[in-house]
Coordinates of C-alpha atoms and ligand atoms in Angstrom, one line a residue:
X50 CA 13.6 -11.2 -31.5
X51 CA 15.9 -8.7 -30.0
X52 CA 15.2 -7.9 -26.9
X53 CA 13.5 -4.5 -25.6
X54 CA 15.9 -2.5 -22.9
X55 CA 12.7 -2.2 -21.0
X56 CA 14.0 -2.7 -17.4
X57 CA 17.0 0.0 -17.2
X58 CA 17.2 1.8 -13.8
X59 CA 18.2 5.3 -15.4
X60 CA 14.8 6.0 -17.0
X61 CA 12.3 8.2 -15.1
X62 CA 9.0 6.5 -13.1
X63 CA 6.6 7.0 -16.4
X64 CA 8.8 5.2 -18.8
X65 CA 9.5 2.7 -16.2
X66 CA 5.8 2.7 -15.2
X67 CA 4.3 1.7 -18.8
X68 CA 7.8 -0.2 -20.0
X69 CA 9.7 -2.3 -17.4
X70 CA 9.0 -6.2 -17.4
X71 CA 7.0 -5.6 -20.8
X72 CA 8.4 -7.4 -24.1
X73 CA 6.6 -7.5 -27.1
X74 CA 5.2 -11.5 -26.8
X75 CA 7.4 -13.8 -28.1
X76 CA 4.9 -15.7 -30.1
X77 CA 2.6 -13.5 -32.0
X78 CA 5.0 -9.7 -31.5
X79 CA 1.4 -8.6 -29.2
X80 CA 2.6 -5.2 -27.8
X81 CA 0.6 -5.9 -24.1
X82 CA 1.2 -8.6 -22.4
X83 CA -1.2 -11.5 -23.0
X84 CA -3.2 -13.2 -20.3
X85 CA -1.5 -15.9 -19.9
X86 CA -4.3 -18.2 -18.9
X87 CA -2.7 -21.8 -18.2
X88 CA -1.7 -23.8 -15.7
X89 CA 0.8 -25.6 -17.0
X90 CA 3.8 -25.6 -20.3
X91 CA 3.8 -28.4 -22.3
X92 CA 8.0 -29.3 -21.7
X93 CA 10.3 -30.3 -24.5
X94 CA 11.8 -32.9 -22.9
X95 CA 11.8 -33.8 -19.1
X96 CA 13.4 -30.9 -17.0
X97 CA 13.9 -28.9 -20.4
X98 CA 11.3 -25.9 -20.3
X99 CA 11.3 -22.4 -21.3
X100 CA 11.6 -21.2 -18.2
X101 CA 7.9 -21.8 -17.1
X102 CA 6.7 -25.6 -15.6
X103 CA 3.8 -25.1 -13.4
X104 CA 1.8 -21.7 -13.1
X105 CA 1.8 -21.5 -9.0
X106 CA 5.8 -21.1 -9.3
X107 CA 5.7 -18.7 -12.3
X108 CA 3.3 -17.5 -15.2
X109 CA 4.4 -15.3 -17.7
X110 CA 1.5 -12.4 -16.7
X111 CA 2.4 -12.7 -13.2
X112 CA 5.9 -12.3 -14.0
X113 CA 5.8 -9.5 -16.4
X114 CA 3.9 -7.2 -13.4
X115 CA 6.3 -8.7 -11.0
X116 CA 8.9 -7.3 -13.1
X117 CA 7.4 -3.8 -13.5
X118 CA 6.6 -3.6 -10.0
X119 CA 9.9 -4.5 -8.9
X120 CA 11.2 -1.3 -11.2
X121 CA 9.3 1.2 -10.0
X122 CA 9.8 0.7 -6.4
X123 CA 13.9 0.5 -7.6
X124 CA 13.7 -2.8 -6.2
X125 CA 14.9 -5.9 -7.4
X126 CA 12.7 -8.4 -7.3
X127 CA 8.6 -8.3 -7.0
X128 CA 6.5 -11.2 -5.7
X129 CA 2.9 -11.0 -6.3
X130 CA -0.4 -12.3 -4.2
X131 CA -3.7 -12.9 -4.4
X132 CA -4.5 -9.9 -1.8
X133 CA -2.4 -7.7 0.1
X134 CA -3.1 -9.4 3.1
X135 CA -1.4 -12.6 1.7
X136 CA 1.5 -10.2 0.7
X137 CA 2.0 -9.9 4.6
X138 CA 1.0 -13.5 5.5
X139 CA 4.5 -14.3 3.2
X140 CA 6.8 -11.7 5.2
X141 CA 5.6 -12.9 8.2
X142 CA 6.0 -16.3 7.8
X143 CA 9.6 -16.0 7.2
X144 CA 9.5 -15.8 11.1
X145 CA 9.6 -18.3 13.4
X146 CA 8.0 -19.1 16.9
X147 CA 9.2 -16.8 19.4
X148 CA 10.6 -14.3 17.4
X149 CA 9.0 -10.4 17.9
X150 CA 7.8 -7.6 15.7
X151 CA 7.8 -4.1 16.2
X152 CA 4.7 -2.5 14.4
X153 CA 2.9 0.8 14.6
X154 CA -0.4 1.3 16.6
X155 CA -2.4 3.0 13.6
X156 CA -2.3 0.1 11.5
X157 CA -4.6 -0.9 8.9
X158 CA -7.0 -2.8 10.5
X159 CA -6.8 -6.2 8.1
X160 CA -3.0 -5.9 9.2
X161 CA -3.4 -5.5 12.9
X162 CA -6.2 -8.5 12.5
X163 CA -3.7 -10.7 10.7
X164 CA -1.4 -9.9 13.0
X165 CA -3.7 -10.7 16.5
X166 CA -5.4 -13.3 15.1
X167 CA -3.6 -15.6 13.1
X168 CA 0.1 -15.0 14.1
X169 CA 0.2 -14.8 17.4
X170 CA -1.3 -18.3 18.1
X171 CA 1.8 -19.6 16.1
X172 CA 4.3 -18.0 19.0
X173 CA 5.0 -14.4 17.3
X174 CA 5.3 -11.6 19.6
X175 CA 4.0 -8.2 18.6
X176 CA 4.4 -4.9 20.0
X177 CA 2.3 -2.1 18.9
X178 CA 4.2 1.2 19.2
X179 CA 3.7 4.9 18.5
X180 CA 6.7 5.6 16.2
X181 CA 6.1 8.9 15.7
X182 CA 9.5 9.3 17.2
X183 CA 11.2 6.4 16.4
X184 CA 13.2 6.6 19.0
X185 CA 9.7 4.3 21.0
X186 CA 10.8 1.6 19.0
X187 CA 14.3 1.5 21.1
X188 CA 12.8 0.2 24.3
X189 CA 11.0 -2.7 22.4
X190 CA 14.0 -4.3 20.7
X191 CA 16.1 -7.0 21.5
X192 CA 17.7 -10.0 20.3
X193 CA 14.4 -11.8 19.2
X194 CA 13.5 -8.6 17.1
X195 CA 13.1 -10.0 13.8
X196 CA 11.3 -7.4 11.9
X197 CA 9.7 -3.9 11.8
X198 CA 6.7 -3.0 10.1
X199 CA 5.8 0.3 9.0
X200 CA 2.8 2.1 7.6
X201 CA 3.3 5.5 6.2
X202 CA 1.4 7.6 5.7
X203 CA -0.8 5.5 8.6
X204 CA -4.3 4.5 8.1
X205 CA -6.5 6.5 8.6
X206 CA -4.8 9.3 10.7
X207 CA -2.5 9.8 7.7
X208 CA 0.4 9.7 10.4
X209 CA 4.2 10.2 9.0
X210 CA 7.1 8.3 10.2
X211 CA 10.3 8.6 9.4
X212 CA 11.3 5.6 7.2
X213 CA 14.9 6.2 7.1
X214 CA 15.2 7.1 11.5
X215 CA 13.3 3.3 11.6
X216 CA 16.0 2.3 8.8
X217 CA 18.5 3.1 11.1
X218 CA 17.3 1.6 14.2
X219 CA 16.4 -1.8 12.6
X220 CA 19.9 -2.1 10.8
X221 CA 21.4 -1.6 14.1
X222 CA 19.5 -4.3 16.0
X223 CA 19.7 -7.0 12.7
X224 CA 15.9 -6.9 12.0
X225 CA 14.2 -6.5 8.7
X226 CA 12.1 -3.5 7.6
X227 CA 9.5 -3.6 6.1
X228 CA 7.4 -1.2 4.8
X229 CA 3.4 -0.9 3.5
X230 CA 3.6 1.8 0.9
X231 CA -0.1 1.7 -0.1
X232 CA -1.0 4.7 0.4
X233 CA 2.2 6.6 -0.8
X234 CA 2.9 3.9 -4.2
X235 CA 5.7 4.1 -5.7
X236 CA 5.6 7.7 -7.6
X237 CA 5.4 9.1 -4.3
X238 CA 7.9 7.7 -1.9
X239 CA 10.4 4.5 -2.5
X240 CA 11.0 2.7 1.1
X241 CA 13.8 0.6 -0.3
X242 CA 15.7 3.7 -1.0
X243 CA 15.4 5.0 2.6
X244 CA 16.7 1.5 3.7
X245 CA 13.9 -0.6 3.9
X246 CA 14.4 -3.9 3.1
X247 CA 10.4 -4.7 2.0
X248 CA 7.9 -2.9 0.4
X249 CA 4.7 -4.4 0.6
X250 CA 1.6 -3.0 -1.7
X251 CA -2.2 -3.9 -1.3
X252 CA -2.5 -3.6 -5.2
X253 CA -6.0 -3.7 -5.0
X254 CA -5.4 0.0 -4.8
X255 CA -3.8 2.6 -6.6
X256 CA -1.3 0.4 -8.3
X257 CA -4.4 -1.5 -9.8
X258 CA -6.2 2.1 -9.4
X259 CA -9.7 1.1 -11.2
X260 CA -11.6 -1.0 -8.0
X261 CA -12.1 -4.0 -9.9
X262 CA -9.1 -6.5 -8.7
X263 CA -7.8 -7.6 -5.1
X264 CA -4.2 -8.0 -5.0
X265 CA -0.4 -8.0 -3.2
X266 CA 2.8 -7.0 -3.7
X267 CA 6.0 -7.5 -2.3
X268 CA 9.2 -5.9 -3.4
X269 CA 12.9 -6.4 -2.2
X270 CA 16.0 -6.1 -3.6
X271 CA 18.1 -8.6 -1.1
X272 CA 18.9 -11.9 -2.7
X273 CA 18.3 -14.1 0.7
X274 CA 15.3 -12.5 1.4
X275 CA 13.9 -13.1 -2.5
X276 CA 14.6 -16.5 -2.2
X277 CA 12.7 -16.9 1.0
X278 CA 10.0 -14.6 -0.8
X279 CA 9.6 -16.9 -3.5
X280 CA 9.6 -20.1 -1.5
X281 CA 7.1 -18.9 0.6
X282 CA 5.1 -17.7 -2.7
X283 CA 5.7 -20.9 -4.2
X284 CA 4.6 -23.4 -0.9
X285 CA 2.0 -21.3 0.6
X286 CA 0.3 -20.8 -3.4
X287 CA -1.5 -17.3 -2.4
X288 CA -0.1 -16.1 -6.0
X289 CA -2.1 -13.4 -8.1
X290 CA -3.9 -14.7 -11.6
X291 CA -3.2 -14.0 -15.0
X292 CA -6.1 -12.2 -15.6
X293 CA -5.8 -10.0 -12.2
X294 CA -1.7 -9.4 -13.1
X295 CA -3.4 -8.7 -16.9
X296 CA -5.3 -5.7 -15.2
X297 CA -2.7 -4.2 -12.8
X298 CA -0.2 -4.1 -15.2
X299 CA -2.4 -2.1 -17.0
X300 CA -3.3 -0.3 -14.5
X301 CA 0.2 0.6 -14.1
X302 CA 0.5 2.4 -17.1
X303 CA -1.4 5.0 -16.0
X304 CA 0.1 5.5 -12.1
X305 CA 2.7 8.8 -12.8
X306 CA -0.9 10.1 -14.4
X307 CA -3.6 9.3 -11.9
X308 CA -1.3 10.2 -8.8
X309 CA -0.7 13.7 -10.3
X310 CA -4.3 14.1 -10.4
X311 CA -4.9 12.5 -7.2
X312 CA -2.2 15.3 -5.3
X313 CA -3.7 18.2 -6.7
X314 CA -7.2 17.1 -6.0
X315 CA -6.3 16.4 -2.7
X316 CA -4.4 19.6 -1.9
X317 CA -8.1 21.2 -3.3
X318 CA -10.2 19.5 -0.8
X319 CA -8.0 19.4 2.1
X320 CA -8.2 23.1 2.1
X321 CA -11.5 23.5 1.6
X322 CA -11.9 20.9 4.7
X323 CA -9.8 22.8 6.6
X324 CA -11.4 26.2 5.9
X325 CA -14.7 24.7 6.6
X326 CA -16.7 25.6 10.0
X327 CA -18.2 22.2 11.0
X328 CA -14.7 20.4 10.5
X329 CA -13.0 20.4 13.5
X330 CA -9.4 18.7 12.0
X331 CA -8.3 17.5 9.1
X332 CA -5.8 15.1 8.4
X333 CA -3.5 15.4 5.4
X334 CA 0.2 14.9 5.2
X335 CA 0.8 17.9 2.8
X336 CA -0.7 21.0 5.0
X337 CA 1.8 23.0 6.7
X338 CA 0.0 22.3 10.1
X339 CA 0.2 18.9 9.7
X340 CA 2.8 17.8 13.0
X341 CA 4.9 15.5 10.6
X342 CA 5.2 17.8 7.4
X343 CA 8.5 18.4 6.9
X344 CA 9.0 14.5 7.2
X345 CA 6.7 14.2 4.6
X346 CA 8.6 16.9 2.9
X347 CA 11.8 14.5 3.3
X348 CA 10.4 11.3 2.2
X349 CA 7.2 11.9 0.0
X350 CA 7.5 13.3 -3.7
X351 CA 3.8 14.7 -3.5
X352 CA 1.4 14.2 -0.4
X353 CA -1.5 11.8 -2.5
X354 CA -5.5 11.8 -2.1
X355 CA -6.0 10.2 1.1
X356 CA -7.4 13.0 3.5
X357 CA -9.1 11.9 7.1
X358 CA -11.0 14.7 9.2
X359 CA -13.5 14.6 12.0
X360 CA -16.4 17.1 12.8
X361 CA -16.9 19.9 15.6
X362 CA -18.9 18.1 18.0
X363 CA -18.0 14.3 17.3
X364 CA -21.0 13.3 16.8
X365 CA -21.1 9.8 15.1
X366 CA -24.5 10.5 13.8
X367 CA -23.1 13.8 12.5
X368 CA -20.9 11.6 10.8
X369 CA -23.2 8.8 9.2
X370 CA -25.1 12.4 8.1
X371 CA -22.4 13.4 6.1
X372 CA -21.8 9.8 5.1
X373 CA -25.2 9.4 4.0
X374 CA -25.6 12.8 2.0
X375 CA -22.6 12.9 -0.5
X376 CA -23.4 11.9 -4.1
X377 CA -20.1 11.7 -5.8
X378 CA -18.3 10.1 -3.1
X379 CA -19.5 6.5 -2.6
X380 CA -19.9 5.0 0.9
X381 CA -17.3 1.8 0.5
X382 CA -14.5 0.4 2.4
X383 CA -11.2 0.5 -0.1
X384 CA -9.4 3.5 -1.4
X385 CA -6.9 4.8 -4.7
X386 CA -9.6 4.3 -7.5
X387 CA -10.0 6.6 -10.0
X388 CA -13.5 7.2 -8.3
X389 CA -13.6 9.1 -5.1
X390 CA -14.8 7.1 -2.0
X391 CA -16.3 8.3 1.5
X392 CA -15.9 5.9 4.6
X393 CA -16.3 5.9 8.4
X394 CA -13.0 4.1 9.9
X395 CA -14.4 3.4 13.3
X396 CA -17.4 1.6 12.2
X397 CA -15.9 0.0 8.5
X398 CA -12.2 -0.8 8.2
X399 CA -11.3 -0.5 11.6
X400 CA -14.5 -1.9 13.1
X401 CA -12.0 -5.0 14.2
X402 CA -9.7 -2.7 16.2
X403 CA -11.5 -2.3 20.2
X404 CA -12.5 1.0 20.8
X405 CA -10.1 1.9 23.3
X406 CA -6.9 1.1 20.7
X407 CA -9.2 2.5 18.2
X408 CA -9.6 6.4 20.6
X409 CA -6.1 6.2 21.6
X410 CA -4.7 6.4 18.2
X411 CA -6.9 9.1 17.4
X412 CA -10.1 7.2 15.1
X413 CA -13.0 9.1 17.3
X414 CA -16.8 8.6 16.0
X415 CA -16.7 11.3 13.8
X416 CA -13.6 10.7 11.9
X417 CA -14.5 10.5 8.3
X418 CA -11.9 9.5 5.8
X419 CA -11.7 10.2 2.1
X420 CA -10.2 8.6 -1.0
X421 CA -10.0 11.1 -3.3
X422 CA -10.6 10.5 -7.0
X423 CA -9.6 11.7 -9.9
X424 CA -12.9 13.6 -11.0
X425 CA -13.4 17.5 -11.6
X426 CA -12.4 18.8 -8.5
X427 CA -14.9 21.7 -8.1
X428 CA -17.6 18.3 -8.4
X429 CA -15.8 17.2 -5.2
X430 CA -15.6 20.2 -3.8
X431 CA -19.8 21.1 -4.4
X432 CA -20.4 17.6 -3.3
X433 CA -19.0 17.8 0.5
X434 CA -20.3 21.2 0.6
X435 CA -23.7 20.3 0.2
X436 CA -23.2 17.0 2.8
X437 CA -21.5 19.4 5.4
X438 CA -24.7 21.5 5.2
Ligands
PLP1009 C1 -6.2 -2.6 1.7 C2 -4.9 -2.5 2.5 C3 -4.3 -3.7 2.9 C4 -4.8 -5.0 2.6 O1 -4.8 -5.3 1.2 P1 -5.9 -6.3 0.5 O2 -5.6 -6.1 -0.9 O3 -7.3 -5.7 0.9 O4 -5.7 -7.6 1.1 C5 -3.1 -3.5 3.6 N1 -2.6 -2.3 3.9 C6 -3.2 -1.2 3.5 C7 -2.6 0.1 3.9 C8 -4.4 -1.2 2.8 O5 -5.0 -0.1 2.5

């Protein structure tokens, strides 16, 4: 069968989005990409395969996403895992004992966790930096700097940094970047082409888009660091199914759509939030107020559906009030579904963080943060009207 230019770098994100990686199958001419369901590939003769001996080191569903992924971020090569969090185990255990990392102090709290918890103990050194100027990041680098991680926009103060200032400053002192572009995907802002060196995805999100897989990404286009990538994919095993790849593949399809919606609903309701009497600041990286907006403006194609804002007062009662009263928003920890979610970082996703870290990066009691969905937005709107009451 002749095969499908389905991975060319001059078509725009859509085509890429529902084509690159994706052959018709070879057996049967099925236009999606079968579930691959097997462990193992029966081999023609010893060492003679078609490319596929053992479903930990590669499966065809796996690789097809890992493919498309890899596209759309104008990467190289993709490596996917069974959670985001095991997407940052693998970058971080291409360190080794004594070497230091240079992270932001608004991370997501399963990051900051993996990070304190498990990392540390094995002799890495973190240091947890305000990079809103990235010039902080200067007087934490040396020659055991290994790698910088970056989270933009931040979770959940929706905080912008400058991808390509970091760029700069981790070229010049011969560490890696790398970049968690969760909250931004890849219709919205590319890290590698800002000079990162890694993009990391929590796919469970809106690449997958429909809450109902967990899943990592990873995305590079250096060829010593995808061959590190995939040894560590391979020896650790924390790789993504068949049936999970099956679902944010197709997922995928649909990206370019659901993130339009997701911008515009979110410009909506972030004006409507900040109009409102009992919100005392909202968080969202596309209002002209917001401290990093022309950043955004530099770096972001579109400013996505993740809004935080906190109430006059900060009350966290107030907060658990408004939590407690929405109807279309659902109180749950995870974001970028196609249903809009409602959650209370201090007390939920960043319940690991102490409270001091927590206040000083700006996560007060009363901080409420949205994911917004891709529903009616006058629904949403109504909704938070009636729980602001
Ligand atoms: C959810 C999330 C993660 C962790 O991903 P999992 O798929 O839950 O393991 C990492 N970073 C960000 C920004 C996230 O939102």
């Amino acid at each position: 069968m002749e095969e499908k230019d389905s991975n060319t770098k001059t078509y725009q994100f859509g085509t890429k989005a529902i084509h690159a990686g994706v052959q018709p199958d070879s057996a049967t001419g099925a236009i999606m990409t079968p579930i691959y369901q097997t462990s193992t590939y029966v081999q023609e003769a010893v060492g003679v395969n078609k490319g596929y001996a053992y479903s930990r080191s590669k499966n065809p569903t796996r690789h097809a996403l890992e493919e498309n992924i890899a596209a759309i971020e104008n990467g190289k090569y993709g490596a996917c895992f069974g959670s985001g969090i095991a997407a940052i185990d693998c970058v971080l255990k291409m360190l080794n004992p004594g070497d230091e990392v240079i992270t932001t102090n608004d991370l997501y709290g399963g990051t900051y966790r993996i990070f304190k918890t498990i990392f540390e103990k094995y002799g890495i050194v973190f240091h947890f930096v305000d990079m809103l100027h990235a010039e902080n990041i200067l007087g934490y680098c040396n020659k055991n700097t290994k790698l910088i991680w970056v989270e933009t926009p931040t979770n959940p103060m929706m905080n912008i940094l400058d991808i390509e200032a970091v760029a700069v400053i981790a070229k010049a002192n011969h560490a890696m970047l790398a970049v968690d572009n969760t909250f931004a995907t890849p219709y919205l802002q590319n890290p590698l082409d800002l000079g990162a060196d890694i993009v990391m995805h929590s796919a469970t999100k809106y690449l997958g888009g429909h809450s109902d897989v967990v899943m990592g990404a990873l995305v590079c286009k250096n060829d010593k660091i995808a061959k590190e990538m995939y040894r560590i994919q391979n020896s650790s095993g924390a790789i993504a199914g068949p049936m999970d790849s099956f679902l944010v593949l197709r997922g995928i399809k649909t990206l370019h759509l659901r993130m339009q919606r997701h911008c515009e609903n979110g410009d909506k309701i972030a004006r409507f939030l900040a109009g409102h009497s009992k919100v005392a600041h909202v968080y969202w990286p596309g209002l002209e107020s917001h401290p990093n907006h022309n950043i955004a403006k530099k770096q972001m194609r579109g400013f996505g559906g993740m809004i935080s804002f906190s109430l006059v007062g900060n009350q966290m009662s107030a907060a658990q009030e408004v939590l407690k009263k929405t109807r279309l928003f659902a109180l749950a920890e995870s974001l970028g579904g196609v249903e809009s979610l409602i959650g209370h970082p201090a007390s939920m996703t960043h319940a690991a963080i102490p409270k001091e870290e927590r206040e000083a990066a700006g996560i007060v009691d009363s901080l409420i943060r949205l994911s917004v969905g891709i529903e009616d937005v006058v629904d949403l709107i109504q909704d938070l009207k009636e729980a602001l009451k």
